[in-house]
mmCIF file of C-alpha atoms in Angstrom:
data_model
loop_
_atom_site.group_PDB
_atom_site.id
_atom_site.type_symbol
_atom_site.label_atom_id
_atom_site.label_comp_id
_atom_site.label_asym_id
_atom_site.label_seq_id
_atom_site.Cartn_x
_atom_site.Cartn_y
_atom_site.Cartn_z
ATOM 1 C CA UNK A 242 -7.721 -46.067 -59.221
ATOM 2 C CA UNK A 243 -7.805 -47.700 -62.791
ATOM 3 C CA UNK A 244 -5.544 -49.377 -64.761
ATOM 4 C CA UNK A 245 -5.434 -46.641 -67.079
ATOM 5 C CA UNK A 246 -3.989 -44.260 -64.498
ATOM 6 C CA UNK A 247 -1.120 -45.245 -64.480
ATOM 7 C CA UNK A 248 -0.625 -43.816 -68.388
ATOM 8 C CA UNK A 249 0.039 -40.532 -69.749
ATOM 9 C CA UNK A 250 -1.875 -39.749 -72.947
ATOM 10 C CA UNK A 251 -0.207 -37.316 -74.984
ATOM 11 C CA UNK A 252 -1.456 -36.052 -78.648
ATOM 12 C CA UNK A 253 -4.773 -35.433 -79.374
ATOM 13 C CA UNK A 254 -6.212 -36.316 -75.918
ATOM 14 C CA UNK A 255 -9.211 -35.093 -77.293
ATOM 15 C CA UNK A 256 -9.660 -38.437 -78.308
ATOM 16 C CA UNK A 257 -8.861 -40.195 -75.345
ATOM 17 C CA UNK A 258 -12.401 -40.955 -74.045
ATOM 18 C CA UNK A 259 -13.171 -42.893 -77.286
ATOM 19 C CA UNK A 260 -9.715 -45.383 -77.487
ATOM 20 C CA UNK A 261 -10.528 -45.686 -73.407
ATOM 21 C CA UNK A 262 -14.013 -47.097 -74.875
ATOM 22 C CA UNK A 263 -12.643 -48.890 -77.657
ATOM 23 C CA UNK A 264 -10.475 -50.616 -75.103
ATOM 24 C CA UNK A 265 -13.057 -51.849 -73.171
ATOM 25 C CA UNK A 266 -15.680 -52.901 -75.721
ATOM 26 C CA UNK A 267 -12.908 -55.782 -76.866
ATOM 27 C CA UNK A 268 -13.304 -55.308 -80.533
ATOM 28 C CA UNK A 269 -10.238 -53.064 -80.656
ATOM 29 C CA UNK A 270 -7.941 -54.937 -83.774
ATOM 30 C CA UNK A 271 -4.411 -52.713 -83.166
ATOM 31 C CA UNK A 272 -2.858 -50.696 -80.415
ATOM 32 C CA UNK A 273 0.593 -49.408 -80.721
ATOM 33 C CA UNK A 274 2.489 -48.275 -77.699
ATOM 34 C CA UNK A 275 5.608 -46.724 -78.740
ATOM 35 C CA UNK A 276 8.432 -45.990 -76.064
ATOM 36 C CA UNK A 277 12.188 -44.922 -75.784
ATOM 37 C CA UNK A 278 14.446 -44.713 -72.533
ATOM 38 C CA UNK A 279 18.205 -44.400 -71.951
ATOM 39 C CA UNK A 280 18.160 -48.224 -71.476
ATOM 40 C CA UNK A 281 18.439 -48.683 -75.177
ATOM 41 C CA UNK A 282 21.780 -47.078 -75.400
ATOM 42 C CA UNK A 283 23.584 -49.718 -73.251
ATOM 43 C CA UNK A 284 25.625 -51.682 -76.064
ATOM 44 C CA UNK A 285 24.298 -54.931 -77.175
ATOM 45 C CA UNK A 286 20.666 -54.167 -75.058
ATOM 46 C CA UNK A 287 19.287 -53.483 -78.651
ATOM 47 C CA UNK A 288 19.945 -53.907 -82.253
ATOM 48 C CA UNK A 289 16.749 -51.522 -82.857
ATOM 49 C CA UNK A 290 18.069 -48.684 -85.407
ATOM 50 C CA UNK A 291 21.580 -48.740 -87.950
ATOM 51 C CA UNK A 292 23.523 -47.101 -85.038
ATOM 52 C CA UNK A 293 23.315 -45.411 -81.501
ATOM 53 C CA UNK A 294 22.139 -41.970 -83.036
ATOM 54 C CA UNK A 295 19.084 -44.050 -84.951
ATOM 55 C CA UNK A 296 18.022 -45.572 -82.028
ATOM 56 C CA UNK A 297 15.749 -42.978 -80.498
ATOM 57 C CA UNK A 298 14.233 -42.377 -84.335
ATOM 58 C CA UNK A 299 13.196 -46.246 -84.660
ATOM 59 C CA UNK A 300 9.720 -45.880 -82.875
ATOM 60 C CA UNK A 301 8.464 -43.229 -84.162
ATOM 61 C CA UNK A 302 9.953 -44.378 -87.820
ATOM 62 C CA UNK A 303 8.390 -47.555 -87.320
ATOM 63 C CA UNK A 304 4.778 -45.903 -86.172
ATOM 64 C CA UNK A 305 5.186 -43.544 -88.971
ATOM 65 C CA UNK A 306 5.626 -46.596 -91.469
ATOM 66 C CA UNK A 307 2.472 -48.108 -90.203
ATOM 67 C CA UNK A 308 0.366 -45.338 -90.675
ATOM 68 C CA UNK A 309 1.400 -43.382 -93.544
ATOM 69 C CA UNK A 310 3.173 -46.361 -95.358
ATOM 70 C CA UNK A 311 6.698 -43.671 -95.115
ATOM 71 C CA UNK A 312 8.690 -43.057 -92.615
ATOM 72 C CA UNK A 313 8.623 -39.283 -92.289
ATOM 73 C CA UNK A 314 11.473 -38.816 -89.346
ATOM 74 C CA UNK A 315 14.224 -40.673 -91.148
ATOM 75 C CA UNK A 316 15.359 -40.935 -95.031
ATOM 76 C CA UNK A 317 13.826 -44.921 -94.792
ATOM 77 C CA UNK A 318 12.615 -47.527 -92.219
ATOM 78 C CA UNK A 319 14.593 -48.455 -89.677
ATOM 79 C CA UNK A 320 17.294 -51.240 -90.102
ATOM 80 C CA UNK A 321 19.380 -52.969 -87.815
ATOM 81 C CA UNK A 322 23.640 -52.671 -87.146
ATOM 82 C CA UNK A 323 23.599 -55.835 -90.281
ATOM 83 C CA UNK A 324 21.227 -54.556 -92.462
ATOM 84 C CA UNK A 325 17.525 -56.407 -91.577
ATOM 85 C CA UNK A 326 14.314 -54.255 -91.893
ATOM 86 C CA UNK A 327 12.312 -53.184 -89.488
ATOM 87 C CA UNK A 328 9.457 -56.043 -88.081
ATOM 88 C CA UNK A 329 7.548 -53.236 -88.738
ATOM 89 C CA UNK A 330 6.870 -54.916 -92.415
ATOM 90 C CA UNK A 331 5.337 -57.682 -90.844
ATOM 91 C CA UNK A 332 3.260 -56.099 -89.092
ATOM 92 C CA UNK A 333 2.423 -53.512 -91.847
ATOM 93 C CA UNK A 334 1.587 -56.646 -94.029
ATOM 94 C CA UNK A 335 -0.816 -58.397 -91.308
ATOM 95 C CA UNK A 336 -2.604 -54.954 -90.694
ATOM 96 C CA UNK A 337 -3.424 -54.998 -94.327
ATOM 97 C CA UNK A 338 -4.551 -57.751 -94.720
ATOM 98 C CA UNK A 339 -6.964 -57.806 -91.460
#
């Protein structure tokens, strides 16, 4: 047993042999491991996404943000309950500048 086998690859698995590879060469700069549960719904476990029916469209809003520079699931990137952006800026902004 590896450490990988605990994961389930979903997408183009296609691909999988070459991330597992870029993985264990060490030069990899970025990995993003997106992930949603029930657990998120429990009020005040999160302040990820405006309101309860956001929450499950933050991760993949955020991913979507990263890669195409858009979010293409919701009208904008995710905010919080008060109004703060996504830390997927930040990010964003260090990515592009690596």
């Amino acid at each position: 047993m590896t450490y990988l086998d605990d994961f389930e690859f979903l997408g183009n698995t296609n691909k999988v042999p070459d991330f597992i590879d870029g993985l264990k060469s060490g030069h990899s700069l970025f990995s993003l491991v997106l992930s949603y549960t029930e657990t998120c719904e429990i009020p005040g476990i999160t302040i990820a996404g405006a309101d309860k029916d956001s929450i499950k469209f933050t991760p993949p809003a955020d991913a979507e943000y990263l890669y195409y520079g858009y979010c293409k699931t919701i009208d904008k990137i995710p905010m919080t309950p008060d109004g703060k952006p996504t830390p997927a800026l930040l990010t964003k902004m260090a990515l592009d500048s690596a």
